[in-house]
Short mmCIF file of C-alpha atoms and ligand atoms in Angstrom, two decimals:
data_model
loop_
_atom_site.label_atom_id
_atom_site.label_comp_id
_atom_site.label_asym_id
_atom_site.label_seq_id
_atom_site.Cartn_x
_atom_site.Cartn_y
_atom_site.Cartn_z
CA UNK S 1 -4.58 -3.21 -11.15
CA UNK S 2 -7.06 -4.62 -8.66
CA UNK S 3 -7.95 -8.07 -9.37
CA UNK S 4 -8.78 -9.66 -5.95
CA UNK S 5 -9.68 -7.78 -2.68
CA UNK S 6 -10.16 -9.03 1.13
CA UNK S 7 -13.01 -7.92 3.18
CA UNK S 8 -12.71 -7.36 7.09
CA UNK S 9 -15.86 -6.90 8.97
CA UNK S 10 -16.80 -5.73 12.73
CA UNK S 11 -20.53 -6.61 13.76
CA UNK S 12 -23.55 -4.23 13.87
CA UNK S 13 -26.76 -3.69 11.88
CA UNK S 14 -26.07 -2.91 8.33
CA UNK S 15 -22.67 -4.54 8.08
CA UNK S 16 -24.16 -7.43 6.15
CA UNK S 17 -25.83 -4.87 3.68
CA UNK S 18 -22.22 -3.44 3.09
CA UNK S 19 -20.52 -6.58 2.63
CA UNK S 20 -23.29 -7.57 0.10
CA UNK S 21 -22.47 -4.16 -1.85
CA UNK S 22 -18.69 -4.82 -1.71
CA UNK S 23 -18.93 -8.20 -3.15
CA UNK S 24 -21.76 -7.27 -6.06
CA UNK S 25 -19.95 -4.14 -7.12
CA UNK S 26 -16.51 -6.01 -7.17
CA UNK S 27 -18.19 -9.00 -9.12
CA UNK S 28 -19.60 -6.26 -11.75
CA UNK S 29 -15.79 -5.18 -12.34
CA UNK S 30 -14.74 -8.72 -12.45
CA UNK S 31 -12.81 -8.32 -9.30
CA UNK S 32 -12.86 -11.47 -6.83
CA UNK S 33 -13.32 -11.09 -3.21
CA UNK S 34 -12.47 -12.83 -0.04
CA UNK S 35 -13.83 -12.57 3.37
CA UNK S 36 -11.49 -12.76 6.34
CA UNK S 37 -13.38 -14.61 8.77
CA UNK S 38 -13.26 -13.37 12.48
CA UNK S 39 -11.47 -9.96 11.54
CA UNK S 40 -8.02 -9.02 12.12
CA UNK S 41 -7.73 -12.42 14.00
CA UNK S 42 -8.68 -14.32 10.80
CA UNK S 43 -6.03 -12.15 8.64
CA UNK S 44 -3.43 -13.19 11.22
CA UNK S 45 -4.38 -16.87 10.77
CA UNK S 46 -4.93 -16.73 7.06
CA UNK S 47 -8.91 -17.95 7.39
CA UNK S 48 -10.13 -16.58 4.31
CA UNK S 49 -13.39 -17.65 2.26
CA UNK S 50 -14.02 -16.73 -1.34
CA UNK S 51 -17.36 -14.75 -1.57
CA UNK S 52 -19.15 -14.67 -5.11
CA UNK S 53 -22.54 -12.88 -5.66
CA UNK S 54 -24.81 -15.82 -4.26
CA UNK S 55 -23.08 -16.16 -1.09
CA UNK S 56 -24.18 -12.86 0.01
CA UNK S 57 -27.90 -13.68 -1.02
CA UNK S 58 -30.32 -13.03 1.72
CA UNK S 59 -28.23 -11.03 4.21
CA UNK S 60 -29.24 -7.78 3.74
CA UNK S 61 -31.76 -8.10 6.30
CA UNK S 62 -29.23 -9.67 9.01
CA UNK S 63 -27.72 -7.88 12.04
CA UNK S 64 -24.46 -8.62 13.02
CA UNK S 65 -21.94 -9.95 10.28
CA UNK S 66 -21.53 -13.23 8.38
CA UNK S 67 -17.98 -13.25 8.47
CA UNK S 68 -17.91 -13.19 12.24
CA UNK S 69 -15.57 -10.85 14.34
CA UNK S 70 -13.13 -10.58 17.11
CA UNK S 71 -11.25 -7.75 18.92
CA UNK S 72 -7.87 -8.92 17.95
CA UNK S 73 -4.77 -8.40 20.63
CA UNK S 74 -2.37 -9.71 18.34
CA UNK S 75 -3.06 -7.41 15.58
CA UNK S 76 -1.73 -4.73 17.83
CA UNK S 77 1.68 -6.20 17.96
CA UNK S 78 4.29 -6.07 15.12
CA UNK S 79 4.28 -9.61 14.99
CA UNK S 80 0.74 -9.99 14.25
CA UNK S 81 0.59 -7.37 11.72
CA UNK S 82 3.67 -8.79 9.72
CA UNK S 83 1.48 -12.28 9.83
CA UNK S 84 -1.32 -10.40 8.71
CA UNK S 85 0.70 -9.24 5.78
CA UNK S 86 2.00 -12.55 4.83
CA UNK S 87 -1.61 -13.67 4.28
CA UNK S 88 -2.14 -10.56 2.19
CA UNK S 89 0.70 -11.50 0.06
CA UNK S 90 0.02 -15.12 -0.08
CA UNK S 91 -3.70 -14.79 -1.28
CA UNK S 92 -2.43 -12.42 -3.65
CA UNK S 93 -4.92 -9.64 -2.25
CA UNK S 94 -4.54 -6.21 -4.06
CA UNK S 95 -6.55 -4.32 -1.35
CA UNK S 96 -8.76 -4.60 1.31
CA UNK S 97 -12.09 -3.22 2.25
CA UNK S 98 -12.44 -2.83 6.59
CA UNK S 99 -15.71 -2.40 7.60
CA UNK S 100 -15.86 -1.40 11.27
CA UNK S 101 -15.50 1.45 14.09
CA UNK S 102 -12.25 3.30 15.46
CA UNK S 103 -10.29 -0.08 16.28
CA UNK S 104 -10.76 -1.47 12.91
CA UNK S 105 -10.06 1.68 11.00
CA UNK S 106 -7.04 2.21 13.08
CA UNK S 107 -5.68 -1.32 12.14
CA UNK S 108 -6.80 -0.12 8.43
CA UNK S 109 -4.64 2.95 8.71
CA UNK S 110 -1.62 0.68 10.16
CA UNK S 111 -1.87 -1.44 6.95
CA UNK S 112 -2.21 1.29 4.41
CA UNK S 113 0.45 3.77 6.08
CA UNK S 114 3.07 1.48 7.58
CA UNK S 115 3.14 -1.62 5.07
CA UNK S 116 1.88 -0.12 1.88
CA UNK S 117 -1.56 -2.18 1.44
CA UNK S 118 -4.22 -0.58 -0.46
CA UNK S 119 -7.29 -0.24 1.97
CA UNK S 120 -10.56 1.52 2.09
CA UNK S 121 -12.65 2.01 5.44
CA UNK S 122 -16.42 1.96 5.78
CA UNK S 123 -17.52 3.46 9.21
CA UNK S 124 -19.38 0.86 11.17
CA UNK S 125 -20.08 1.57 14.85
CA UNK S 126 -23.28 1.95 16.76
CA UNK S 127 -21.33 4.82 18.87
CA UNK S 128 -21.15 7.02 15.59
CA UNK S 129 -17.82 8.40 16.80
CA UNK S 130 -15.90 8.09 13.70
CA UNK S 131 -14.25 11.51 13.13
CA UNK S 132 -15.68 13.65 10.26
CA UNK S 133 -18.38 11.07 9.24
CA UNK S 134 -21.96 12.03 9.80
CA UNK S 135 -23.53 8.59 10.24
CA UNK S 136 -21.76 5.40 11.02
CA UNK S 137 -23.54 2.16 9.90
CA UNK S 138 -25.31 0.49 12.93
CA UNK S 139 -26.24 3.76 14.93
CA UNK S 140 -29.62 4.36 13.39
CA UNK S 141 -30.92 0.69 14.10
CA UNK S 142 -28.99 0.89 17.64
CA UNK S 143 -31.29 4.16 18.35
CA UNK S 144 -34.26 2.39 17.15
CA UNK S 145 -33.72 -0.90 18.99
CA UNK S 146 -32.85 1.63 22.36
CA UNK S 147 -36.11 3.39 21.69
CA UNK S 148 -38.32 0.04 21.32
CA UNK S 149 -36.77 -0.91 24.61
CA UNK S 150 -37.46 2.34 26.39
CA UNK S 151 -41.21 2.65 24.97
CA UNK S 152 -41.68 -0.69 26.97
CA UNK S 153 -39.72 0.53 30.10
CA UNK S 154 -42.26 3.56 29.60
CA UNK S 155 -45.33 1.48 29.93
CA UNK S 156 -44.09 0.39 33.42
CA UNK S 157 -42.47 3.68 34.66
CA UNK S 158 -46.06 5.28 33.86
CA UNK S 159 -48.29 2.27 35.46
CA UNK S 160 -46.03 2.16 38.53
CA UNK S 161 -45.22 5.78 38.80
CA UNK S 162 -41.69 5.21 39.20
CA UNK S 163 -38.14 6.72 38.07
CA UNK S 164 -36.17 4.78 35.59
CA UNK S 165 -32.76 5.15 34.66
CA UNK S 166 -31.93 3.79 31.53
CA UNK S 167 -28.34 3.03 30.76
CA UNK S 168 -27.10 3.00 26.93
CA UNK S 169 -23.89 2.24 25.07
CA UNK S 170 -21.75 4.49 23.26
CA UNK S 171 -18.38 4.07 24.61
CA UNK S 172 -17.03 7.68 25.24
CA UNK S 173 -19.63 9.11 22.78
CA UNK S 174 -23.07 10.50 23.91
CA UNK S 175 -24.54 10.12 20.44
CA UNK S 176 -26.83 7.16 21.07
CA UNK S 177 -27.99 8.50 24.68
CA UNK S 178 -28.55 12.13 23.25
CA UNK S 179 -30.94 10.73 20.51
CA UNK S 180 -32.51 8.12 22.28
CA UNK S 181 -33.42 10.46 24.88
CA UNK S 182 -34.75 13.30 22.91
CA UNK S 183 -36.71 10.70 20.35
CA UNK S 184 -37.98 8.61 23.49
CA UNK S 185 -39.31 11.96 25.29
CA UNK S 186 -37.05 11.38 28.42
CA UNK S 187 -36.71 14.19 31.05
CA UNK S 188 -33.00 13.95 31.59
CA UNK S 189 -30.10 12.61 29.69
CA UNK S 190 -26.39 12.19 31.18
CA UNK S 191 -23.92 12.98 28.59
CA UNK S 192 -19.82 12.28 28.29
CA UNK S 193 -19.93 15.78 26.34
CA UNK S 194 -21.51 17.58 29.38
CA UNK S 195 -21.37 18.02 33.07
CA UNK S 196 -24.12 17.20 35.39
CA UNK S 197 -25.32 18.26 38.44
CA UNK S 198 -26.83 15.44 40.48
CA UNK S 199 -28.15 17.73 43.29
CA UNK S 200 -30.04 20.07 40.38
CA UNK S 201 -31.68 16.93 38.82
CA UNK S 202 -32.86 15.73 42.19
CA UNK S 203 -34.38 19.11 42.80
CA UNK S 204 -36.30 19.02 39.58
CA UNK S 205 -37.49 15.97 40.40
CA UNK S 206 -38.65 17.00 43.76
CA UNK S 207 -40.37 19.98 42.36
CA UNK S 208 -41.86 18.09 39.34
CA UNK S 209 -43.10 15.64 42.05
CA UNK S 210 -44.59 18.19 44.12
CA UNK S 211 -46.54 19.18 41.03
CA UNK S 212 -48.17 15.83 40.42
CA UNK S 213 -45.35 14.68 37.92
CA UNK S 214 -44.83 10.93 39.01
CA UNK S 215 -42.75 8.88 36.31
CA UNK S 216 -39.39 10.13 34.97
CA UNK S 217 -37.00 8.36 32.37
CA UNK S 218 -33.46 9.27 32.65
CA UNK S 219 -30.81 8.31 30.05
CA UNK S 220 -27.33 7.57 31.48
CA UNK S 221 -24.59 7.21 28.58
CA UNK S 222 -22.15 4.48 29.67
CA UNK S 223 -19.07 6.77 28.83
CA UNK S 224 -20.29 9.27 31.57
CA UNK S 225 -21.68 7.43 34.35
CA UNK S 226 -23.40 3.79 35.65
CA UNK S 227 -27.18 3.76 35.91
CA UNK S 228 -26.76 2.04 39.19
CA UNK S 229 -24.80 4.97 40.83
CA UNK S 230 -27.33 7.63 39.38
CA UNK S 231 -30.28 5.53 40.48
CA UNK S 232 -28.84 5.25 44.16
CA UNK S 233 -28.37 8.82 44.43
CA UNK S 234 -31.67 9.89 43.37
CA UNK S 235 -33.32 7.60 45.49
CA UNK S 236 -31.24 9.02 48.49
CA UNK S 237 -31.69 12.41 47.43
CA UNK S 238 -35.50 12.24 46.58
CA UNK S 239 -36.76 9.38 48.88
CA UNK S 240 -38.46 8.29 45.59
CA UNK S 241 -38.47 4.68 44.06
CA UNK S 242 -36.20 4.27 41.52
CA UNK S 243 -35.43 1.06 39.16
CA UNK S 244 -32.54 0.70 36.38
CA UNK S 245 -32.25 -1.09 32.97
CA UNK S 246 -28.90 -1.54 31.23
CA UNK S 247 -29.62 -2.03 27.45
CA UNK S 248 -26.12 -3.44 26.72
CA UNK S 249 -25.59 -5.73 23.53
CA UNK S 250 -29.15 -5.59 22.46
CA UNK S 251 -28.31 -1.97 20.97
CA UNK S 252 -25.69 -3.50 18.86
CA UNK S 253 -27.99 -6.23 17.24
CA UNK S 254 -31.18 -6.62 15.55
CA UNK S 255 -32.64 -6.18 11.90
CA UNK S 256 -30.84 -3.08 10.35
CA UNK S 257 -33.05 -0.28 9.45
CA UNK S 258 -33.88 1.03 5.87
CA UNK S 259 -31.60 3.72 6.56
CA UNK S 260 -28.63 1.43 7.32
CA UNK S 261 -29.34 -0.64 4.71
CA UNK S 262 -29.29 1.95 2.24
CA UNK S 263 -26.12 3.20 3.83
CA UNK S 264 -24.44 -0.31 3.66
CA UNK S 265 -25.44 -0.05 -0.02
CA UNK S 266 -23.92 3.20 -0.94
CA UNK S 267 -20.77 2.95 1.60
CA UNK S 268 -19.85 -0.66 0.16
CA UNK S 269 -20.15 0.30 -3.60
CA UNK S 270 -18.21 3.18 -2.74
CA UNK S 271 -15.34 1.79 -1.16
CA UNK S 272 -14.82 -0.55 -3.94
CA UNK S 273 -15.15 2.11 -6.43
CA UNK S 274 -12.75 4.06 -4.45
CA UNK S 275 -10.07 1.28 -4.36
CA UNK S 276 -10.33 0.72 -8.00
CA UNK S 277 -9.65 4.43 -8.52
CA UNK S 278 -6.51 3.88 -6.73
CA UNK S 279 -7.53 5.46 -3.35
CA UNK S 280 -6.14 4.13 -0.39
CA UNK S 281 -5.90 5.12 3.64
CA UNK S 282 -9.03 6.82 3.25
CA UNK S 283 -12.77 5.78 4.69
CA UNK S 284 -16.09 6.42 2.69
CA UNK S 285 -18.61 8.67 4.39
CA UNK S 286 -22.14 9.81 3.27
CA UNK S 287 -22.42 13.39 3.53
CA UNK S 288 -25.76 14.69 4.22
CA UNK S 289 -27.28 11.61 3.03
CA UNK S 290 -26.36 12.47 -0.43
CA UNK S 291 -22.73 12.58 -1.77
CA UNK S 292 -19.93 9.98 -1.06
CA UNK S 293 -16.66 11.69 0.58
CA UNK S 294 -13.45 10.29 1.04
CA UNK S 295 -12.06 11.10 4.52
CA UNK S 296 -8.39 9.98 5.12
CA UNK S 297 -7.88 7.46 7.81
CA UNK S 298 -5.73 9.61 10.14
CA UNK S 299 -8.35 12.22 10.35
CA UNK S 300 -11.19 9.48 10.78
CA UNK S 301 -9.67 7.68 13.83
CA UNK S 302 -9.09 10.94 15.61
CA UNK S 303 -11.34 11.60 18.72
CA UNK S 304 -14.57 13.13 17.29
CA UNK S 305 -16.07 16.12 19.19
CA UNK S 306 -19.85 16.41 19.36
CA UNK S 307 -21.80 19.32 20.62
CA UNK S 308 -25.39 18.32 22.05
CA UNK S 309 -26.14 21.54 23.73
CA UNK S 310 -28.85 22.67 21.35
CA UNK S 311 -30.47 19.20 21.42
CA UNK S 312 -30.27 19.04 25.29
CA UNK S 313 -31.91 22.57 25.67
CA UNK S 314 -34.70 21.08 23.41
CA UNK S 315 -35.14 18.04 25.21
CA UNK S 316 -35.46 20.17 28.49
CA UNK S 317 -37.82 22.29 27.06
CA UNK S 318 -40.04 19.38 25.78
CA UNK S 319 -39.81 17.09 29.02
O1 LIG C 1 -17.98 0.11 20.19
C1 LIG C 1 -19.21 -0.62 19.76
C2 LIG C 1 -19.66 -0.95 21.53
O2 LIG C 1 -20.83 -1.63 21.24
C3 LIG C 1 -19.39 0.12 22.48
O3 LIG C 1 -20.52 0.94 22.62
C4 LIG C 1 -19.51 -0.86 23.88
O4 LIG C 1 -18.81 0.09 24.72
C5 LIG C 1 -18.34 -1.77 23.52
O5 LIG C 1 -18.62 -1.94 21.88
C6 LIG C 1 -18.73 -3.22 23.98
O6 LIG C 1 -17.66 -3.79 23.63
P1 LIG C 1 -17.47 -5.62 23.77
O7 LIG C 1 -18.73 -6.14 22.71
O8 LIG C 1 -16.34 -5.79 23.17
O9 LIG C 1 -18.01 -5.47 25.35
#
């Protein structure tokens, strides 16, 4: 019987929408929700806050997480996990919803598989690299935030006839880079999933330049190369003026898009319903924007293999 649950969050757009949905879905079933402050560190230290329907008012449009978050080194060790278990027992939590990316979901899998805690995960990461999940919370907002920045960079690239190399986040996954490059009308993208040939890229730039093409935007995924190294190589091999922009953490913040708010509402609701139905050690996912699926956490935390060749080919045709 589930009477009281805890909820742990990472930060990215759409997480607050999911939290609101968790709290209000639980309330509709008469289940109490405790928010864990600062992720797994808060679970270890027993820092929890009772969340009622009103405490999640006015947060659907906010980026980040109102519960705060942390990358917990302590939870990686058994000592930390045992302390977290003690908090769960002392606070009589019958289950947990964990909203986050691979690190958070790996922690959720440890709690479920090694300590028998009932846990459901909600995939939330701008990297969109949770295995088996089409769309993670935060990814759509991150693409849109990066696109907005890119549009501004394009103004300068065009006006000053320059080459720009723009580095985007994504850890080891090229999702953000590929989507931003294609949606932003960029000339090239360098992805962790594909080899790239600097000499060939520079040959294309020189040929284009000779035909009157004067501005280029090249997206680099942080998991493959550094913008500065790519820019230095381009300047050296083409003799053309090159600038860089590293977008960094602006991609993880910002007002969630409608897609991320809707996803948060649906996944938060599905996570609570799954816990109430007796499910555990799984993560909720929205398949083709329609139906909810439950994916074993042991599968969700495996490396995700994405293929970008068709989108890359399209980018080259259109650039
Ligand atoms: O996993 C999300 C992410 O934003 C990655 O894209 C990035 O590499 C990393 O986190 C940055 O981590 P931190 O915020 O700890 O510097």
